[in-house]
Short mmCIF file of C-alpha atoms and ligand atoms in Angstrom, two decimals:
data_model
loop_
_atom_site.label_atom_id
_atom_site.label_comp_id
_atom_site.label_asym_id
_atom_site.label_seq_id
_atom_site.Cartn_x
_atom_site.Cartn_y
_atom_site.Cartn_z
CA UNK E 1 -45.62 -26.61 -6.86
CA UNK E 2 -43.47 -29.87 -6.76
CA UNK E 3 -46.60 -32.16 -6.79
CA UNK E 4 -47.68 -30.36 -9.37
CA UNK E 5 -45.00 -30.48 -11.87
CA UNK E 6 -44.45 -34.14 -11.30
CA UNK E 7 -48.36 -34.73 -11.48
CA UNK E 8 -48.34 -32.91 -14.83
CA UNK E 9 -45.59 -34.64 -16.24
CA UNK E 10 -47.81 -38.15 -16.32
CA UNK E 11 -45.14 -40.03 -15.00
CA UNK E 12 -44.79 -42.27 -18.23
CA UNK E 13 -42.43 -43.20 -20.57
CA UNK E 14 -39.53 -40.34 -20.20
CA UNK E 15 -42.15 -38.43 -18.45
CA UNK E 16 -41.28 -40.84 -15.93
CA UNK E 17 -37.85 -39.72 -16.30
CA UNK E 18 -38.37 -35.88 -16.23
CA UNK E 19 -40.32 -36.64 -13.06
CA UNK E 20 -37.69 -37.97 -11.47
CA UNK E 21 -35.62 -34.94 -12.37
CA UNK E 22 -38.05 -32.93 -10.29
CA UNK E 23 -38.35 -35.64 -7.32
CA UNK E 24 -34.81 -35.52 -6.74
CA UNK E 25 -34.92 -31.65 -5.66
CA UNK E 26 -37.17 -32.50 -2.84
CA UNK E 27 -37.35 -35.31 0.20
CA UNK E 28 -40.72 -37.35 -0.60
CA UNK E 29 -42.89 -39.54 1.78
CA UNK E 30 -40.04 -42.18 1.97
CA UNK E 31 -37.03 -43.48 0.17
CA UNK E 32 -36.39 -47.23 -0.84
CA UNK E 33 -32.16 -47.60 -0.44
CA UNK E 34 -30.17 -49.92 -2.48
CA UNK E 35 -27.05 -52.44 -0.71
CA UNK E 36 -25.20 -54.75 -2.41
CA UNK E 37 -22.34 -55.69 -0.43
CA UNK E 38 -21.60 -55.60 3.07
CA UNK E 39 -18.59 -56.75 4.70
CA UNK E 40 -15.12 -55.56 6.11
CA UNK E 41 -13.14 -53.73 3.51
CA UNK E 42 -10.42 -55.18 1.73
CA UNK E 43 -6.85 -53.13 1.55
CA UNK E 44 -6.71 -52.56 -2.72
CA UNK E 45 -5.55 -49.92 -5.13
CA UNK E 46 -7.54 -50.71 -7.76
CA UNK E 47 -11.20 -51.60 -6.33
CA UNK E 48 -13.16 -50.55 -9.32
CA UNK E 49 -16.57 -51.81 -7.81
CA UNK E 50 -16.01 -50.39 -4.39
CA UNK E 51 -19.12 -48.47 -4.72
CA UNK E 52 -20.97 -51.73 -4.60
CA UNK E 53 -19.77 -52.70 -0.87
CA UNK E 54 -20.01 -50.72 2.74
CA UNK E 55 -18.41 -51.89 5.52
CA UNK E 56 -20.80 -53.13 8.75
CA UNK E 57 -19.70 -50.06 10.77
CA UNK E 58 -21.23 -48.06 8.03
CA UNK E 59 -24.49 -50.08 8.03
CA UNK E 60 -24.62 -49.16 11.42
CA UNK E 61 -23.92 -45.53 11.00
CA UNK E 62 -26.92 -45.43 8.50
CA UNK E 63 -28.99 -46.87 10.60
CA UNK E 64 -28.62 -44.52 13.29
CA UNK E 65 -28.83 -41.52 10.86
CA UNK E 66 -32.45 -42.77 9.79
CA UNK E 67 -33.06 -43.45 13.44
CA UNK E 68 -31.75 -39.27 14.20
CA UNK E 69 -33.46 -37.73 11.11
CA UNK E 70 -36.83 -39.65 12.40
CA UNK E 71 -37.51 -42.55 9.09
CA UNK E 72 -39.55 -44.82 10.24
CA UNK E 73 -38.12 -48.45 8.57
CA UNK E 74 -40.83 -50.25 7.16
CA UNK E 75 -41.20 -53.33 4.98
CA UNK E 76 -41.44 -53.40 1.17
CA UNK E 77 -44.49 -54.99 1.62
CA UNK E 78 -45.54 -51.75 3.18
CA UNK E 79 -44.67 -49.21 0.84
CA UNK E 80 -48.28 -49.85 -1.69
CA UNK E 81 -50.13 -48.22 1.78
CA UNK E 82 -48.04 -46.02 2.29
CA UNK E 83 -48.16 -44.48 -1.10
CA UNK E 84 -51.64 -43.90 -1.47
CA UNK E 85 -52.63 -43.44 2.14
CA UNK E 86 -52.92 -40.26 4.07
CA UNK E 87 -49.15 -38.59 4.38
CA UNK E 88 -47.53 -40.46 7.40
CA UNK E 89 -46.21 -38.62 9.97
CA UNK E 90 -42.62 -39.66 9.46
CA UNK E 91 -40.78 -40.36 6.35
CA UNK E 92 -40.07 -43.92 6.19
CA UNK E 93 -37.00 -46.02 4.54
CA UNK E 94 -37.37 -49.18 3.33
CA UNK E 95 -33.92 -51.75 2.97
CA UNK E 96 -33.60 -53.76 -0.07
CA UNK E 97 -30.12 -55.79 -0.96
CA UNK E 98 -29.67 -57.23 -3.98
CA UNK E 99 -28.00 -60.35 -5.69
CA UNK E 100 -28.29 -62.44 -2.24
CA UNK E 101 -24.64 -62.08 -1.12
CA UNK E 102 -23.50 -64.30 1.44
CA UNK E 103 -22.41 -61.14 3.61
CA UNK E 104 -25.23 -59.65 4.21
CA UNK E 105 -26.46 -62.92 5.73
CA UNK E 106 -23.04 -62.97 7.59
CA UNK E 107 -22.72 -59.05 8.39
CA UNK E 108 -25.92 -57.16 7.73
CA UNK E 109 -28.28 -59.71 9.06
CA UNK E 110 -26.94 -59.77 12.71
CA UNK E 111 -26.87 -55.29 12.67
CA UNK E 112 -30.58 -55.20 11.27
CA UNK E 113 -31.57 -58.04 13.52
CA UNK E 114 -30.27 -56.17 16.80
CA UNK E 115 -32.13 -53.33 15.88
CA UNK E 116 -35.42 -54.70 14.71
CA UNK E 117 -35.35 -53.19 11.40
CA UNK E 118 -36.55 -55.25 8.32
CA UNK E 119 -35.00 -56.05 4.96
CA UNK E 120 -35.31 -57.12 1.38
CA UNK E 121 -33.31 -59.52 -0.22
CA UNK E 122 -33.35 -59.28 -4.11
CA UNK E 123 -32.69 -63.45 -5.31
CA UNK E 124 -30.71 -63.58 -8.90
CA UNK E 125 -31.51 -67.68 -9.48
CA UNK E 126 -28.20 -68.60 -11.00
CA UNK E 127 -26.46 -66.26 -8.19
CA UNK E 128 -28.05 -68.74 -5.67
CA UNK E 129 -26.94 -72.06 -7.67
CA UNK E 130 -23.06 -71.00 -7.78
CA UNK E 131 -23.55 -70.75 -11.43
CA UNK E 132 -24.05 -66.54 -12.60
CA UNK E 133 -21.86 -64.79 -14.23
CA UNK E 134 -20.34 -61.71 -12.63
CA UNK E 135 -19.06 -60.06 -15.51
CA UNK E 136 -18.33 -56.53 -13.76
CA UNK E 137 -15.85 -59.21 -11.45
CA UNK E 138 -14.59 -60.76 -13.94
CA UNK E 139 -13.43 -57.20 -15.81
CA UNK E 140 -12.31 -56.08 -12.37
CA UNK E 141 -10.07 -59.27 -11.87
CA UNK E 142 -9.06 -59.43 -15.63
CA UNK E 143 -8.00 -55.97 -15.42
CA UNK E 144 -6.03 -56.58 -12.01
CA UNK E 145 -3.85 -59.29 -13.79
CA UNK E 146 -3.19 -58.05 -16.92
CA UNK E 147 -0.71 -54.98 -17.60
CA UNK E 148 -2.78 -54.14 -21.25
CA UNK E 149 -6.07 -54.58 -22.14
CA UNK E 150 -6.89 -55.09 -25.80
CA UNK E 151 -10.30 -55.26 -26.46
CA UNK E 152 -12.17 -54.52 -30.22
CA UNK E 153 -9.74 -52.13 -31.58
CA UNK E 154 -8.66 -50.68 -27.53
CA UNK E 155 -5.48 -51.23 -26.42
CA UNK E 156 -5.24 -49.34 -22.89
CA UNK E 157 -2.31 -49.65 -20.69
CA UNK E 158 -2.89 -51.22 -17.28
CA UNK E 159 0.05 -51.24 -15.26
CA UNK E 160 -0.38 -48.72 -12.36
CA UNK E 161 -3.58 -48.71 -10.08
CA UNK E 162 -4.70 -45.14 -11.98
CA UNK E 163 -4.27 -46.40 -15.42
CA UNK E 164 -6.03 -49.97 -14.49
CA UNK E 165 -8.90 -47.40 -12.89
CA UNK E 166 -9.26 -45.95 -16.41
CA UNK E 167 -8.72 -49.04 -18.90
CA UNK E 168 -11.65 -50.69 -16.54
CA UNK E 169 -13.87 -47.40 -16.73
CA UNK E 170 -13.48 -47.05 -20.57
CA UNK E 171 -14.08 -50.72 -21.06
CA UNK E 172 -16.68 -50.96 -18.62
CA UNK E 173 -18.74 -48.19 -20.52
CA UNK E 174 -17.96 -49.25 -24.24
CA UNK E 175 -19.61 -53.06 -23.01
CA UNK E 176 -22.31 -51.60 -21.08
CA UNK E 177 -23.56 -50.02 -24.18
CA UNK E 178 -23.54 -52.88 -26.40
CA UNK E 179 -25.60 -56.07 -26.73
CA UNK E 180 -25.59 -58.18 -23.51
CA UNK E 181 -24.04 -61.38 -25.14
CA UNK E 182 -21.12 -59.58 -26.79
CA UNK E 183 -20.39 -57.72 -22.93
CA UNK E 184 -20.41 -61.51 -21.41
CA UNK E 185 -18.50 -62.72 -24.05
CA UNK E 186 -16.01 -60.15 -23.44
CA UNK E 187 -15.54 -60.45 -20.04
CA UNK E 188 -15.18 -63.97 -20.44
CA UNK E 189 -12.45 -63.72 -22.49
CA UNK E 190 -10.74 -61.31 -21.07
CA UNK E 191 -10.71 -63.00 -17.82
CA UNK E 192 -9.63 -66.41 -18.72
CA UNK E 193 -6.40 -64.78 -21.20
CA UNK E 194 -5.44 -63.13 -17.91
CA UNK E 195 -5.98 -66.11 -15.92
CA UNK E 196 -8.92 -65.85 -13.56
CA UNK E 197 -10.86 -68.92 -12.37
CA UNK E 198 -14.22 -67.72 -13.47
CA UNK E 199 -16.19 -70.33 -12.65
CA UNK E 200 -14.58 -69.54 -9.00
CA UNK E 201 -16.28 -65.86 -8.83
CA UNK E 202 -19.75 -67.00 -9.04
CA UNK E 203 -18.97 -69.85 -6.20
CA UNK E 204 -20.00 -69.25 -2.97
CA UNK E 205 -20.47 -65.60 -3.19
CA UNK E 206 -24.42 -65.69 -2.82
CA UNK E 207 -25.99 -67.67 -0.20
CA UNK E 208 -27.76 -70.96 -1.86
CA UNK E 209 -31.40 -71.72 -2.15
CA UNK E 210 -31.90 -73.50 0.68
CA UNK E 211 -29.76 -70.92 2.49
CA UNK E 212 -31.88 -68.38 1.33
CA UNK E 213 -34.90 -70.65 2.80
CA UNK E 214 -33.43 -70.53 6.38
CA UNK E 215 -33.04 -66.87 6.77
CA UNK E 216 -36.66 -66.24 5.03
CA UNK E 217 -38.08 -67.96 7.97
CA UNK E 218 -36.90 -64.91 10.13
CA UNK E 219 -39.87 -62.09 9.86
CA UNK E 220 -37.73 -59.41 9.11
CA UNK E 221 -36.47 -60.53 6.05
CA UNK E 222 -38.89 -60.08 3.02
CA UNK E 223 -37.57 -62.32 -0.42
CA UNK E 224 -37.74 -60.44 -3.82
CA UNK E 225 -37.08 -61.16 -6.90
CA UNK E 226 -34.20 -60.53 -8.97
CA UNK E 227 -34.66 -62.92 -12.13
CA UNK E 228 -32.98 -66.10 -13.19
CA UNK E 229 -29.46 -64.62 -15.13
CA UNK E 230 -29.37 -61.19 -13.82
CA UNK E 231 -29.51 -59.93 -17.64
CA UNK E 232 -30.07 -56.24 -18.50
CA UNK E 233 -33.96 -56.97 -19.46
CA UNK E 234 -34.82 -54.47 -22.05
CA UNK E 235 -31.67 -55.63 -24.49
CA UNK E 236 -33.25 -59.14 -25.00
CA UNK E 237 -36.76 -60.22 -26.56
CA UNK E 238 -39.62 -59.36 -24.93
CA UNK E 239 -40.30 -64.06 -23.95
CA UNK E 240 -36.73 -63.96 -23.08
CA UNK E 241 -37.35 -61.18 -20.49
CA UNK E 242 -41.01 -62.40 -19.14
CA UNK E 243 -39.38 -65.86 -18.78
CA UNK E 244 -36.57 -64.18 -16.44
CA UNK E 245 -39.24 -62.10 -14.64
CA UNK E 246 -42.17 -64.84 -14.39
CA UNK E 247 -39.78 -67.67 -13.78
CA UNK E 248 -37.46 -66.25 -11.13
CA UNK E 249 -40.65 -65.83 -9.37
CA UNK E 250 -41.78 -69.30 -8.98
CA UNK E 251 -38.36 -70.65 -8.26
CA UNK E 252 -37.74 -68.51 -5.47
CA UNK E 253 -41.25 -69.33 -4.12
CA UNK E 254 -40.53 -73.27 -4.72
CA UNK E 255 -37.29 -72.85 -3.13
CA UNK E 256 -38.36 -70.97 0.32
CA UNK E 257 -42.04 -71.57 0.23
CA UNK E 258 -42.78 -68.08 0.50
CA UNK E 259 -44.93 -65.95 -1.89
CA UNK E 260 -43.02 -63.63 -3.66
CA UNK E 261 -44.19 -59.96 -3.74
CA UNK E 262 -42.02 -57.88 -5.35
CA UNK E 263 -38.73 -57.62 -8.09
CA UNK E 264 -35.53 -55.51 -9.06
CA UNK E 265 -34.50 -54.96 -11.88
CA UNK E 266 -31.22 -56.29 -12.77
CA UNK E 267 -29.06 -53.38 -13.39
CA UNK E 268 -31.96 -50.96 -13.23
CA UNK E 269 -31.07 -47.83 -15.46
CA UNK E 270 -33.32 -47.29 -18.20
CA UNK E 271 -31.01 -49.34 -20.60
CA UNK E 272 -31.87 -52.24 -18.82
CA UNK E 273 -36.01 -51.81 -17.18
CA UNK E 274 -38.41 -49.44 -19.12
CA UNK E 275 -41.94 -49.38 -19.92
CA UNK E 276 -42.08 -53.14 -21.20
CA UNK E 277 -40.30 -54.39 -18.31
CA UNK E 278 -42.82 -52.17 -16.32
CA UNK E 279 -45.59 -54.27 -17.87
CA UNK E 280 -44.34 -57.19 -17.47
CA UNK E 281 -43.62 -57.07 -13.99
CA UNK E 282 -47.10 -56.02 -13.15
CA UNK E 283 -48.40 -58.84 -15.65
CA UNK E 284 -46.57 -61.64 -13.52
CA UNK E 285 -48.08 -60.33 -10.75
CA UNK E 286 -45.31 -58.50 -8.70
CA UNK E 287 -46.83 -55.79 -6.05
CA UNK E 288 -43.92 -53.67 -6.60
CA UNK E 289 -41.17 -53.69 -8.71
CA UNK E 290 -37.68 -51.11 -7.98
CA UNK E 291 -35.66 -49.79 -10.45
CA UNK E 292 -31.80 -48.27 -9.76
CA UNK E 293 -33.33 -44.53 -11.54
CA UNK E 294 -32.57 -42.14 -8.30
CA UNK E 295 -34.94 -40.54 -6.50
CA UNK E 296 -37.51 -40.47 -3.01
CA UNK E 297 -40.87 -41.92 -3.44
CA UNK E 298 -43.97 -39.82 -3.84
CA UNK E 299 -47.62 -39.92 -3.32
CA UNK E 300 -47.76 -40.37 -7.05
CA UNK E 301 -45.66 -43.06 -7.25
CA UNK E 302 -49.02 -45.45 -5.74
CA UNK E 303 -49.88 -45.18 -9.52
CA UNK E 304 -46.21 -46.61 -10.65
CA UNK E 305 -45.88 -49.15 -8.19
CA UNK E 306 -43.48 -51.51 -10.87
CA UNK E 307 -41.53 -48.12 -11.76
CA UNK E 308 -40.16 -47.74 -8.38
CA UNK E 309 -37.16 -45.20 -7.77
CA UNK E 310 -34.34 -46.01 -5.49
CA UNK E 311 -31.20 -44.61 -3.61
CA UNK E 312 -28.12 -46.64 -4.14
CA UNK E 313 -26.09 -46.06 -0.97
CA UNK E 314 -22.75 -46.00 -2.58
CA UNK E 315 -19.54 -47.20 -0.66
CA UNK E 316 -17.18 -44.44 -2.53
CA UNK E 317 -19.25 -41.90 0.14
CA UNK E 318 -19.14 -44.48 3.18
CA UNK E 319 -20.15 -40.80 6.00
CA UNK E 320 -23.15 -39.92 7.44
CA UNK E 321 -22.60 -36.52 5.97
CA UNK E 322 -23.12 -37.87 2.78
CA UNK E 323 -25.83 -39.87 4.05
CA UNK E 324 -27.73 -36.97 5.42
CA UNK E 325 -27.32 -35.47 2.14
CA UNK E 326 -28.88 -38.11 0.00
CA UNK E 327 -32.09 -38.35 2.45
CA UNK E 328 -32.73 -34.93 2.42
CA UNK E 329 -33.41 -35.78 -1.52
CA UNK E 330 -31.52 -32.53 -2.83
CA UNK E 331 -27.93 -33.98 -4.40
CA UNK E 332 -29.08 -37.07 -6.01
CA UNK E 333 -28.60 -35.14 -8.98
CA UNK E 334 -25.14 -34.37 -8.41
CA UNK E 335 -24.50 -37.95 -6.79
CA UNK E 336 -25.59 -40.19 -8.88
CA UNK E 337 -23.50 -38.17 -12.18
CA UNK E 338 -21.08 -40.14 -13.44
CA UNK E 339 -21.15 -43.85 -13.63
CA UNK E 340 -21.53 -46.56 -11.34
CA UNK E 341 -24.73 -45.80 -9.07
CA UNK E 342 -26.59 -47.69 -11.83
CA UNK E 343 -24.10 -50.57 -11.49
CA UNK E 344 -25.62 -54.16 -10.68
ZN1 ZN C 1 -28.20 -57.12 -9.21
#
């Protein structure tokens, strides 16, 4: 009755969306899940993109609840098969980390190493040469210093950890929606009045290119794409975003010598990847490409392969209580409401 709805509904366009909807109300043949950070927690109030970092315990703690509820953790490179072969036996959960943070070099490597299990790591180019821009940082850390905001007719009071929780959420949502330059701008501004080092953010958080080379050489480690800027795609011109998608590609494959297979969308909602981006990742010749939309992967999925659904594994819900929740595919609705799932 699932398959059916979800086979009916084409899965294109906001079909692909409605789809979803269905998918999430049901565990499917396997479930890609989305890191970002991994590394001991730090002792702050106001962590506005907590949800973007676990701890290495936890890492550990969701590897042994894939190991208990019987996932099978395969590569990326598996997952085409897998789709539109026979259903496997076991479910099976694939690890993908994106941005190329030093940590998970540093923490998450040695964990997935011990236990055998393979992982993606998602390259942003400028991440890799010291040079991005982490504009959800530098709100974060322009928000920590600064005891009022003023932004485009806002003026939000940001003295206690609560009220620096909202002025970041309300200003976090208001740039989000707009143009991509006018949000870096923004951020940019706002963090040098309050006195960040912003060029200091984007040093040394990701592991460099040739760092990136030395752990590729270990088989468990697969290298994706993430493009060059880390830009939300589908706000900028359509040679603007092949250039980040086609680009990225062959400097990561320069770089490490290895043939990359597959991309993530920076960002990943459907503000930032739809249809064209869709296209043009399967034009530049990605195998898969994995979006931040929530939801399990389904037989009928082998047909969307560069529309790939993922499950963000959020550090606000760091228990393997909320872990078994989220694999058995039923509360990603309820999860994922509410904002920052979709975060980069
Ligand atoms: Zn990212």
């Amino acid at each position: 009755m699932l398959k059916r709805a979800i086979i009916s509904a084409g899965l294109y366009g906001s079909d692909l969306v409605r789809a979803h909807a269905w998918a999430r109300f049901a565990r499917g043949r396997g479930v890609i899940l989305t890191f970002h950070h991994v590394r001991p927690p730090a002792d702050e109030g106001f962590a506005p993109n907590r949800l973007l970092e676990i701890a290495p315990a936890f890492l550990e703690t969701v590897l042994d609840t894939l190991d208990a509820l019987g996932f099978d953790i395969v590569p990326l490179d598996a997952v085409p098969a897998l789709l539109a072969g026979p259903e496997p036996e076991r479910p099976f959960a694939v690890l993908t980390f994106d941005d190329g943070y030093r940590d998970n070099r540093d923490y998450a490597a040695p964990i997935l190493a011990a236990r055998g299990a393979p992982w993606t790591l998602f390259v942003t180019r400028d991440f890799a040469l010291g040079r991005g821009r982490f504009w959800w940082r530098e709100l974060e850390e322009a928000v920590r210093r600064s005891p009022r905001i003023r932004h485009d007719g806002l003026d939000l009071p940001a003295r206690t950890d609560a009220e620096k929780a909202r002025a970041f959420d309300t200003l976090y949502w208001r740039l989000r929606a707009g143009p991509e330059d006018a949000l870096r701008s923004a951020t940019h501004r706002l963090a040098e009045e309050a006195g960040v080092d912003v060029a200091a953010l984007a040093t040394g958080a990701c592991l460099a290119l040739d760092e990136i080379a030395a752990l590729a050489r270990d088989p468990l480690v697969t290298l994706g794409a993430h493009t060059l800027t880390h830009p939300m795609l589908a706000k900028h011109d359509v040679e603007t975003a092949r250039r980040e998608i086609v680009e990225s590609r062959a400097v990561l494959a320069d770089a490490t010598g290895r043939e990359i297979r597959h991309l993530a969308y920076p960002v990943g909602d459907p503000g930032s990847a739809g249809p064209r981006e869709f296209a043009l990742a399967r034009e530049a010749g990605f195998e898969t490409a994995v979006t931040t939309r929530p939801g399990h992967l389904f037989a009928e999925h082998a047909g969307h392969l560069h529309a790939l659904p993922r499950v963000s594994v959020n550090g606000l819900h760091q228990s393997a209580g909320a872990l078994r929740a989220l694999l058995s595919g039923l509360p990603l609705l309820a999860w994922n409401r509410g904002r920052r799932v979709v975060a980069p």
